Coordinates of C-alpha atoms in Angstrom, one line a residue:
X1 CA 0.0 0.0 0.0
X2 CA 1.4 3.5 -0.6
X3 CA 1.4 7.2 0.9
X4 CA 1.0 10.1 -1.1
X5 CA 3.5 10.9 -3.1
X6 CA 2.5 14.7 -4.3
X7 CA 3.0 17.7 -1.2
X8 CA 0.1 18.4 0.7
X9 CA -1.6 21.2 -0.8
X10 CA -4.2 20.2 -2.4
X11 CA -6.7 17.2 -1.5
X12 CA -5.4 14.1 -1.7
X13 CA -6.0 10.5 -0.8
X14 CA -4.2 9.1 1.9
X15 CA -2.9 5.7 1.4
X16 CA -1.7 3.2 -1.4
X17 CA -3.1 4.6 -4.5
X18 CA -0.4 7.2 -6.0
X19 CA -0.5 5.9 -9.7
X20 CA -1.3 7.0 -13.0
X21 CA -3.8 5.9 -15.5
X22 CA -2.8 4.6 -19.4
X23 CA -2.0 7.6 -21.8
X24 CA -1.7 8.0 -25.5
X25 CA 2.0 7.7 -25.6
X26 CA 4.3 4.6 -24.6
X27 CA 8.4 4.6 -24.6
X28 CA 8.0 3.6 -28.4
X29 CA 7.4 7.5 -29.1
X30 CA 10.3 9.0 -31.5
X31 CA 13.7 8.9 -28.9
X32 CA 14.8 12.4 -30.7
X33 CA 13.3 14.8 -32.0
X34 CA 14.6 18.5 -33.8
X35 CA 17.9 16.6 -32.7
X36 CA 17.1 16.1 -29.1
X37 CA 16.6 13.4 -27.1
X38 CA 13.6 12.9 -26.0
X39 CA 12.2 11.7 -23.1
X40 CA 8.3 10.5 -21.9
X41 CA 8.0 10.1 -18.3
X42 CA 4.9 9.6 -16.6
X43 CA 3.6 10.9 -13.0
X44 CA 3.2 14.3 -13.4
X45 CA 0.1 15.5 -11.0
X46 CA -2.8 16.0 -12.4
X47 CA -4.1 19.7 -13.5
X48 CA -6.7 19.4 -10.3
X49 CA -3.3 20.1 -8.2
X50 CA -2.9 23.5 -8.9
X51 CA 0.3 24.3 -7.1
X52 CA 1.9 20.5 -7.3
X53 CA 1.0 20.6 -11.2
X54 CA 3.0 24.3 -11.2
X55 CA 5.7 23.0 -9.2
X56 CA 6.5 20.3 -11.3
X57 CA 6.2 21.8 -14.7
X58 CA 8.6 24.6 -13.6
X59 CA 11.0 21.9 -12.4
X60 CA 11.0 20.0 -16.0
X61 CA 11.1 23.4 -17.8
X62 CA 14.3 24.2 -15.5
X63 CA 15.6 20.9 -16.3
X64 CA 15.2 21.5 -20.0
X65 CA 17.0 25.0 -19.9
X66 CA 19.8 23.5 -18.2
X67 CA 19.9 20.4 -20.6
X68 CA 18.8 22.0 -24.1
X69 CA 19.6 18.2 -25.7
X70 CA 17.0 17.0 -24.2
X71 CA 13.4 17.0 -24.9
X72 CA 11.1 15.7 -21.8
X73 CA 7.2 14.9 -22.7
X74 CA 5.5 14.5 -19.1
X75 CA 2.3 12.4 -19.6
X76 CA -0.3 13.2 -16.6
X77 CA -3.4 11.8 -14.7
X78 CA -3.8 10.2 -11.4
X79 CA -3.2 8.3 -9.5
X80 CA 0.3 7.2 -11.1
X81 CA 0.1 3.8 -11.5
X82 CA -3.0 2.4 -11.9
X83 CA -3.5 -1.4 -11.3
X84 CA -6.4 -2.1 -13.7
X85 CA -4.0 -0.9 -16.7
X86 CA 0.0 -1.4 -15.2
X87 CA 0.1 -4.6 -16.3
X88 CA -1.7 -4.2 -19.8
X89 CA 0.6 -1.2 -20.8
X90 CA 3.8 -3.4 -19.0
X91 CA 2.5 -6.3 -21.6
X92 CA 2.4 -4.1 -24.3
X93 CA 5.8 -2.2 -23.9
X94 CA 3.3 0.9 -23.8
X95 CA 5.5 2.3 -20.8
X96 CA 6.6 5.8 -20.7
X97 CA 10.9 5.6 -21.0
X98 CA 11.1 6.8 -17.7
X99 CA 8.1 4.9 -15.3
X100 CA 7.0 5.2 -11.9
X101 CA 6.6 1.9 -9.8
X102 CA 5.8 1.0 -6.2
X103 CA 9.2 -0.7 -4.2
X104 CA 6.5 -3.9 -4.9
X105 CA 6.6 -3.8 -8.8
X106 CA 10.3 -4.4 -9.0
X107 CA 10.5 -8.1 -9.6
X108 CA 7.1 -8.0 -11.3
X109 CA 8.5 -5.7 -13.5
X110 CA 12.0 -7.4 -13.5
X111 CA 10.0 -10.9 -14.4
X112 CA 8.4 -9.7 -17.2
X113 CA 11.6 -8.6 -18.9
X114 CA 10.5 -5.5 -19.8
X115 CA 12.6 -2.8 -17.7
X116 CA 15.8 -1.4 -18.6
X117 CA 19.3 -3.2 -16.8
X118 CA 20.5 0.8 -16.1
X119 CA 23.7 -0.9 -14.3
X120 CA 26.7 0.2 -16.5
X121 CA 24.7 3.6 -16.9
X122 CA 24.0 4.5 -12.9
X123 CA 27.5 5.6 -12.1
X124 CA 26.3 8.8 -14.1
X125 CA 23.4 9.6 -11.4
X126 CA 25.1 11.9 -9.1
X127 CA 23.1 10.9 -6.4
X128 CA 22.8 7.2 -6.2
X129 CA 25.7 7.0 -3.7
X130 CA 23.9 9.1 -2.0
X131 CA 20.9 7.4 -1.1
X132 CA 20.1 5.4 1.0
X133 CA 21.6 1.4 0.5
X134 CA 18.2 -0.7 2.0
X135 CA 16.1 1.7 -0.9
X136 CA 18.6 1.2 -3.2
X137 CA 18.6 -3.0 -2.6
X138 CA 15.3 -2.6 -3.6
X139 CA 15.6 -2.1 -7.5
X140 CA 18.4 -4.3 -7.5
X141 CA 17.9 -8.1 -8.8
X142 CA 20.1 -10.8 -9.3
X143 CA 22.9 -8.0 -8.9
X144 CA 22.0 -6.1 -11.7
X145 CA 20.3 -2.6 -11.2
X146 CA 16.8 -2.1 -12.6
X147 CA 15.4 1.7 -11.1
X148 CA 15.8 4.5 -8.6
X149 CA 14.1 4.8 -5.5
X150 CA 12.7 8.6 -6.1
X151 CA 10.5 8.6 -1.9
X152 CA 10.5 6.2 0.9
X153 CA 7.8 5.9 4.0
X154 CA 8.1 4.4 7.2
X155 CA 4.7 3.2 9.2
X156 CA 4.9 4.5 13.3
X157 CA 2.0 5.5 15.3
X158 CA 0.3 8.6 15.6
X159 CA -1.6 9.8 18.4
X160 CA -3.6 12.8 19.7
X161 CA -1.8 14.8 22.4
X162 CA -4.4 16.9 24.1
X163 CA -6.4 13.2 24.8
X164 CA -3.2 11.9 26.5
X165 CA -3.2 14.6 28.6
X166 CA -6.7 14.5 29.6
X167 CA -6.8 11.1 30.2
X168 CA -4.0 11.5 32.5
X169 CA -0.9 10.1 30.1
X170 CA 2.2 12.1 29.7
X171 CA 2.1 13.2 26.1
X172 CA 5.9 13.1 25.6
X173 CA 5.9 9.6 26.7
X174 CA 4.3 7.4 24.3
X175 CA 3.2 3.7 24.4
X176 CA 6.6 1.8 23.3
X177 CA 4.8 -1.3 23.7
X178 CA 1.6 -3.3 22.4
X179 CA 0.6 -3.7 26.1
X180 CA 1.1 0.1 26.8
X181 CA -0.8 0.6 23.5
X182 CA -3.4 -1.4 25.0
X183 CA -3.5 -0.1 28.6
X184 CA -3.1 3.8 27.1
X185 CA -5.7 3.2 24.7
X186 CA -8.2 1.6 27.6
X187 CA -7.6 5.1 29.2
X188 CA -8.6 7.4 26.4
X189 CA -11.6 5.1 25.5
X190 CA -12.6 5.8 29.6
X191 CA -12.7 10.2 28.9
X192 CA -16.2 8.9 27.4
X193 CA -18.0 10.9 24.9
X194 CA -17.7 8.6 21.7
X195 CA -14.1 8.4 22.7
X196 CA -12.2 5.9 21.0
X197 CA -8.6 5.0 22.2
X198 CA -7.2 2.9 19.5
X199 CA -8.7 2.5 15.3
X200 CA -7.4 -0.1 12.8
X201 CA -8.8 -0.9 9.4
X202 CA -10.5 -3.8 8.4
X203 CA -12.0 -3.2 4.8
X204 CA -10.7 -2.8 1.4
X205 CA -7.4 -5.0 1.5
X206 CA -6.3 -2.2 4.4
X207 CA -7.2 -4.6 7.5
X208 CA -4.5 -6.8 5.6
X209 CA -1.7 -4.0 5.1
X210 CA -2.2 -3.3 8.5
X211 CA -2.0 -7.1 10.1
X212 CA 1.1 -6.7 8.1
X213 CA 2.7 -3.5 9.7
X214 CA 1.6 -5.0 13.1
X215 CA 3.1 -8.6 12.6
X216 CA 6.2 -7.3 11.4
X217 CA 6.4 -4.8 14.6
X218 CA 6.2 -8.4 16.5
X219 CA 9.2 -9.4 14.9
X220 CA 7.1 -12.1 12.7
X221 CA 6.2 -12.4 8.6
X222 CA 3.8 -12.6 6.6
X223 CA 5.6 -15.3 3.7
X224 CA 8.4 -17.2 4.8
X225 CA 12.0 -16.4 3.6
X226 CA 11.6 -18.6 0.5
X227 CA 8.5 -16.7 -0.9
X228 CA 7.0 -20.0 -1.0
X229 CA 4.9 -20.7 1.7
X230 CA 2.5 -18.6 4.4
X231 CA 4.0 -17.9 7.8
X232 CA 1.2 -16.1 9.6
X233 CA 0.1 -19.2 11.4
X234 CA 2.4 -18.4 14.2
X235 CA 2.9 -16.8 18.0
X236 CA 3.5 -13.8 16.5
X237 CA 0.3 -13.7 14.2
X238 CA -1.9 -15.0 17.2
X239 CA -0.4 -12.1 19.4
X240 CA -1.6 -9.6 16.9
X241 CA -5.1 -10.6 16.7
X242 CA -5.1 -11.7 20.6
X243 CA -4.1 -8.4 20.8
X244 CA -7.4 -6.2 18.7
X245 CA -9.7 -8.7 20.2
X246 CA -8.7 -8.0 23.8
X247 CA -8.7 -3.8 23.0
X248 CA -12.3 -4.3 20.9
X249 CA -14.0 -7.1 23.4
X250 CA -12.5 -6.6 26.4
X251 CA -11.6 -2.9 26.8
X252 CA -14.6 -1.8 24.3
X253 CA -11.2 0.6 23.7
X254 CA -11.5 0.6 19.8
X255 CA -15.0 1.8 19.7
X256 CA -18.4 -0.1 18.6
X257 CA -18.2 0.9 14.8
X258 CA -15.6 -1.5 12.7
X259 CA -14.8 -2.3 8.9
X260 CA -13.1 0.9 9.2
X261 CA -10.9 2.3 6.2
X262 CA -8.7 5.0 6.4
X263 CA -10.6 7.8 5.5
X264 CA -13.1 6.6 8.8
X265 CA -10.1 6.6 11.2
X266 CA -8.2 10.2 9.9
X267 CA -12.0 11.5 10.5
X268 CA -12.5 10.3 14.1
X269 CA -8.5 11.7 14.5
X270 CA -9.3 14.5 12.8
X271 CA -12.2 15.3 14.9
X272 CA -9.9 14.6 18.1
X273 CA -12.1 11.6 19.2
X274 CA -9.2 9.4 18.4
X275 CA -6.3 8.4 20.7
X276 CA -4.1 6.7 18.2
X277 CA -3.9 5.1 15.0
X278 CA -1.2 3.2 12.7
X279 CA 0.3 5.6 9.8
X280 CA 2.8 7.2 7.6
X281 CA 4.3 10.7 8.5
X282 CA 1.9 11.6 5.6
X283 CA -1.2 11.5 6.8
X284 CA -0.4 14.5 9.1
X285 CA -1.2 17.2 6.5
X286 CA -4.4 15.5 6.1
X287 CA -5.5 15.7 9.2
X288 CA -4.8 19.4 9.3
X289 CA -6.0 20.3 6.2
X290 CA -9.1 17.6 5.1
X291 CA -9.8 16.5 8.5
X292 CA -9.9 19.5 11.1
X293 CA -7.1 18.7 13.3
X294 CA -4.4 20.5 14.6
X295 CA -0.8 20.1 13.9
X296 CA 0.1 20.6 17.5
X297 CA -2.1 18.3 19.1
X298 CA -0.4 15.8 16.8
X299 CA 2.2 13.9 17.1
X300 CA 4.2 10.4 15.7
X301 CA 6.0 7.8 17.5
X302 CA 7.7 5.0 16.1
X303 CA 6.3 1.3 16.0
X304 CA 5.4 0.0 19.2
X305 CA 6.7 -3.7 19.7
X306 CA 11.0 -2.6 19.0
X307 CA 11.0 -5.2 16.1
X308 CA 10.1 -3.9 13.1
X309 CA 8.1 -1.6 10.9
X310 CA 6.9 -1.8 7.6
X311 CA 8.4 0.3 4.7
X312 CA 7.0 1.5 1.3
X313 CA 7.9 4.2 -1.2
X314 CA 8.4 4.6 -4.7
X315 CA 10.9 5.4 -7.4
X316 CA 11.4 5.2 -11.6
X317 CA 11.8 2.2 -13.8
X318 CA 13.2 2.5 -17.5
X319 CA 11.7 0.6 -20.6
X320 CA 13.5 -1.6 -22.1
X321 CA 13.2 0.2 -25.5
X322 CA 15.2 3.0 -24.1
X323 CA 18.3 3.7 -25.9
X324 CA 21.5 4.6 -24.5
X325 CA 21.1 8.3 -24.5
X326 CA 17.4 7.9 -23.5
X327 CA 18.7 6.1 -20.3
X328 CA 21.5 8.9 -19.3
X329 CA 19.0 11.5 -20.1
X330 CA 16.1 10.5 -17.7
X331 CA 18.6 9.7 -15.3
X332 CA 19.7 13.2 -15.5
X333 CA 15.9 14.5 -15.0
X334 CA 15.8 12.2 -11.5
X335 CA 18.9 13.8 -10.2
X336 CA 17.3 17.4 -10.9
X337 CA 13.5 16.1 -10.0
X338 CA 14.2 14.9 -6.8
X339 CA 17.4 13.3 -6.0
X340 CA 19.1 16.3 -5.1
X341 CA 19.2 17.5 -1.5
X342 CA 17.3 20.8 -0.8
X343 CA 16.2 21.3 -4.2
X344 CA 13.5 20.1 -7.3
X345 CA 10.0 18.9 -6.8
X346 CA 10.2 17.2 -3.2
X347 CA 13.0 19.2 -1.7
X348 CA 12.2 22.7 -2.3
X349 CA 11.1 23.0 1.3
X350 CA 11.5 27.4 0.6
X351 CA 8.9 27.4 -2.3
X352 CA 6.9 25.0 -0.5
X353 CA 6.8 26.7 2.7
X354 CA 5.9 30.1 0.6
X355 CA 3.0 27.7 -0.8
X356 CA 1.9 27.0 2.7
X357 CA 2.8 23.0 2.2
X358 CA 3.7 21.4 5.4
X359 CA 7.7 21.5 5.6
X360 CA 9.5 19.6 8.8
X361 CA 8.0 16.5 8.7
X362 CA 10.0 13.1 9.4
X363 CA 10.0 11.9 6.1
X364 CA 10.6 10.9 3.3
X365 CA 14.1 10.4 4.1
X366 CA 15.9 9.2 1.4
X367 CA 19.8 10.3 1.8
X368 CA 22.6 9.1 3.6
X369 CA 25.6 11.2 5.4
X370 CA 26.5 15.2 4.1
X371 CA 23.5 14.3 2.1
X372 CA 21.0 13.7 4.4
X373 CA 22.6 16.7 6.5
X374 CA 22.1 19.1 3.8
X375 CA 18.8 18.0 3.4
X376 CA 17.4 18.0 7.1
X377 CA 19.2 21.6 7.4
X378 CA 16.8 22.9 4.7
X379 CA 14.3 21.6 5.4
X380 CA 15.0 22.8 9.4
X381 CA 15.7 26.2 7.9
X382 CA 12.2 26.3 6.6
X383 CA 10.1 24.2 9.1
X384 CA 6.5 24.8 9.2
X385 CA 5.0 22.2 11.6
X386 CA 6.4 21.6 15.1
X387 CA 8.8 19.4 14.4
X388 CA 9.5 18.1 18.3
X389 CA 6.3 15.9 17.5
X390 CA 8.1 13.8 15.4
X391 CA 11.5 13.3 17.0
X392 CA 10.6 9.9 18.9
X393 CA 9.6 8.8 15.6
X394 CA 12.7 9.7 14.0
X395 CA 14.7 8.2 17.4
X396 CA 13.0 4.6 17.5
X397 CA 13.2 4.4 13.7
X398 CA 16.8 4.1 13.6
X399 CA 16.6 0.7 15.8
X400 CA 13.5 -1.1 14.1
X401 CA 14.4 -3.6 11.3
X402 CA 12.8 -1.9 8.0
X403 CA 10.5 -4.6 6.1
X404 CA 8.6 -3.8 2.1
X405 CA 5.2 -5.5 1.7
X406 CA 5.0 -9.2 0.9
X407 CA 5.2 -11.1 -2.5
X408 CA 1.3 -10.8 -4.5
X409 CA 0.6 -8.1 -1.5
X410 CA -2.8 -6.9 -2.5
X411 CA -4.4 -10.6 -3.2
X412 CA -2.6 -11.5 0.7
X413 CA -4.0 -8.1 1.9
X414 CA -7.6 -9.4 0.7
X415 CA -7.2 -12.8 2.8
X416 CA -5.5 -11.0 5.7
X417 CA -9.0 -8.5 5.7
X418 CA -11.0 -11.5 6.3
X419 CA -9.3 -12.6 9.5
X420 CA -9.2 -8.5 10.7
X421 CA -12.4 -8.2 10.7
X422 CA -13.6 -11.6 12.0
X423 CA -11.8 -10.8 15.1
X424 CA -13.2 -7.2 15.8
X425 CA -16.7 -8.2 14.8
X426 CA -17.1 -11.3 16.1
X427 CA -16.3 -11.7 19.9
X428 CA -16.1 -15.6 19.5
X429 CA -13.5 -15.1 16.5
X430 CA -11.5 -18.6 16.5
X431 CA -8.2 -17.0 16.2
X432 CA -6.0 -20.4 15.7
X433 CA -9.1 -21.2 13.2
X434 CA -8.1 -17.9 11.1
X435 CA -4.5 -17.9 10.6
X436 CA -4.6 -21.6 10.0
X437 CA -7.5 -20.8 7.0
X438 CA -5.0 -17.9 6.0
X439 CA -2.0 -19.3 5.8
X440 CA -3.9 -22.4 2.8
X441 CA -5.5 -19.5 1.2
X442 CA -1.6 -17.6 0.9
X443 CA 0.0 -20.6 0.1
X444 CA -2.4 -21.4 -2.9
X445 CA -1.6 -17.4 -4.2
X446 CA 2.0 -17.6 -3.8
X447 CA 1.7 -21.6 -5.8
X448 CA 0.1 -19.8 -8.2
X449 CA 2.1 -16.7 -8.9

């Protein structure tokens, strides 16, 4: 599942569904033109984005002043990638030269022997020795490099200040645990009022993602090391779902109303009736500016459990088709777009700031050493949220083990969903019942794939 990908000032959706739909034009379009190269790249926001839209184009007309060889043709619509046509325009070699793709298209993408091998080529991206090695790993197959990783979330937990402190919880202090999550959550629930102390999703594959986030934070998986077979059907996995059942049935601290999705739970946080919820950095500015929160009252700590936390992001693939000086030229336009520190569509924290987007949060953070310094001092310089909500996040993150989404993710997120919400709807779920049911029905998608 995926985090938006486009700055925060305009409406946007909230979780796994940055892609864009098919255009007119594929990477077969002429590579040259008036004796430039030319370049179609896709995930340019849509003209409903006002100021993201403005952004971006002034960023590729900058890039084309700077390169005057080179020709870029930006195809838009949203979301970026769409599911119901990735795989017919993958198929048909239809895809722009320069594609975007969730970290979980790599192998699919890879597999179908239609992406670009840009190894003896990446040594001319500035940055790439910049960025961050587990991101990097993640377009790399069989030692051969496929993309760039262009963003990069983490998942933590984000809760509602001013109801810590009314319920008597120190708000500097959050739960580091699943049984403080519990017993903090149990105390929130208690302030009354339609008061809810803890919200998880259970509908639309996002019960699943979540499962996911929370086995990992257990130190458990969701598919064994081999790909091959299930491995929810463990301690781990019954210690998640022991855990929602005891908070929703026992504590009645998760509130009456379930099959929530994640436009339900930013609501209820929104609102302030919310203690905590599970959630990218992200979903801050949406709270603020869709949802009626308040940026102070907000604030992110890292996954409870100390295990692990699950990862996601997003870079740029190249088609196959691509010739030489296609490949060097869109790898030029990353390094201006938004692999270099401070600066181009992501980075400009000044010109978002004067935009009023939200500058200071916790991530993406893509860059390693005087990088990742030079980045975090702009984006300091020109902090518009109150960044101390963030620093436990930023603190635990550095000791959790960072973990992408499963093989076949969505069709596992749909099984997962099942067992979710059996447990928070039904008070005599049969938990060992569930994951044993879930891990046949994962093993017969992964025989399959």
């Amino acid at each position: 599942m995926r985090s938006t990908g486009f700055r925060h000032t305009v409406a946007a959706i909230g979780v796994c569904s940055l892609a864009l739909a098919v255009t007119s034009c594929g990477s077969n379009d002429d590579d040259s033109a008036n004796g430039k190269t030319r370049i179609t790249v896709n995930c340019e926001p849509p003209k409903s984005a006002k100021v993201d839209r403005r952004f971006f184009d002034q960023d590729v007309a900058a890039f084309e002043k700077q390169n005057p060889g080179v020709d870029v043709v930006t195809h838009d619509a949203f979301p970026c990638e769409d599911p119901k046509t990735f795989d017919a325009k993958l198929a048909g070699g239809q895809m722009e030269n320069v594609f975007y793709t969730y970290f979980t298209d790599v192998h699919h993408v890879v597999g179908t022997g239609q992406a670009a091998d840009l190894t003896p080529y990446v040594k001319e991206l500035k940055s790439y020795g910049t960025l961050q090695k587990q991101l990097r790993d993640i377009y790399t197959v069989d030692g051969k490099v496929y993309g760039v990783p262009r963003t990069g979330y983490s998942m933590g937990l984000i809760y509602n200040k001013k109801l810590f402190q009314k319920a008597g919880l120190d708000p500097e202090k959050p739960p580091a645990t699943w049984d403080e999550v519990r017993a903090d959550a149990k105390r929130i629930a208690a302030l009354g009022g339609g008061t809810v102390g803890y919200a998880d999703y259970s509908a639309q594959n996002q019960g699943g993602w979540h499962f996911t986030a929370e086995l990992y934070s257990q130190g458990g998986d969701v598919v064994g090391p081999d790909g091959k077979k299930a491995a929810v059907d463990t301690s781990e996995g019954r210690a998640v779902l022991q855990n929602l059942h005891d908070m929703r049935w026992s504590d009645d601290s998760m509130g009456s109303k379930q099959l929530l999705v994640i436009n339900d739970v930013q609501q209820m946080m929104g609102s302030g009736k919310l203690g905590m919820y599970l959630s990218a950095p992200d979903n801050i500015p949406i709270l603020v500016k869709e949802k009626g929160g308040d940026y102070n009252d907000l604030a992110l700590a890292p996954m409870p459990g100390g295990k692990g936390t699950l990862v996601g992001g997003d870079g740029y693939m190249f088609s196959k088709k691509d010739s030489p000086a296609q490949i060097r030229a869109g790898l030029k336009w990353l390094d201006h777009m938004f692999l270099t520190p401070g600066k181009g569509f992501l980075g400009d924290y000044a010109r978002a700031k004067q935009n009023n987007a939200p500058v200071g949060l916790p991530e993406p953070r893509l860059f390693t050493g005087a990088a990742d310094a030079a980045d975090q001092q702009a984006k300091k310089a020109n902090a518009n949220v109150p960044v101390q909500n963030y620093q436990s996040f930023l603190d635990g993150n550095q000791k959790l083990q960072m973990r992408i989404e499963p093989p076949n993710a969505q069709q596992i997120y749909s099984v997962l969903d099942g067992v979710v919400s059996a447990v928070l709807t039904k008070k005599d779920a049969d938990i060992d019942q569930l994951l044993k049911d879930a891990d046949g029905k994962i093993d017969g998608i992964l025989a399959r794939s």
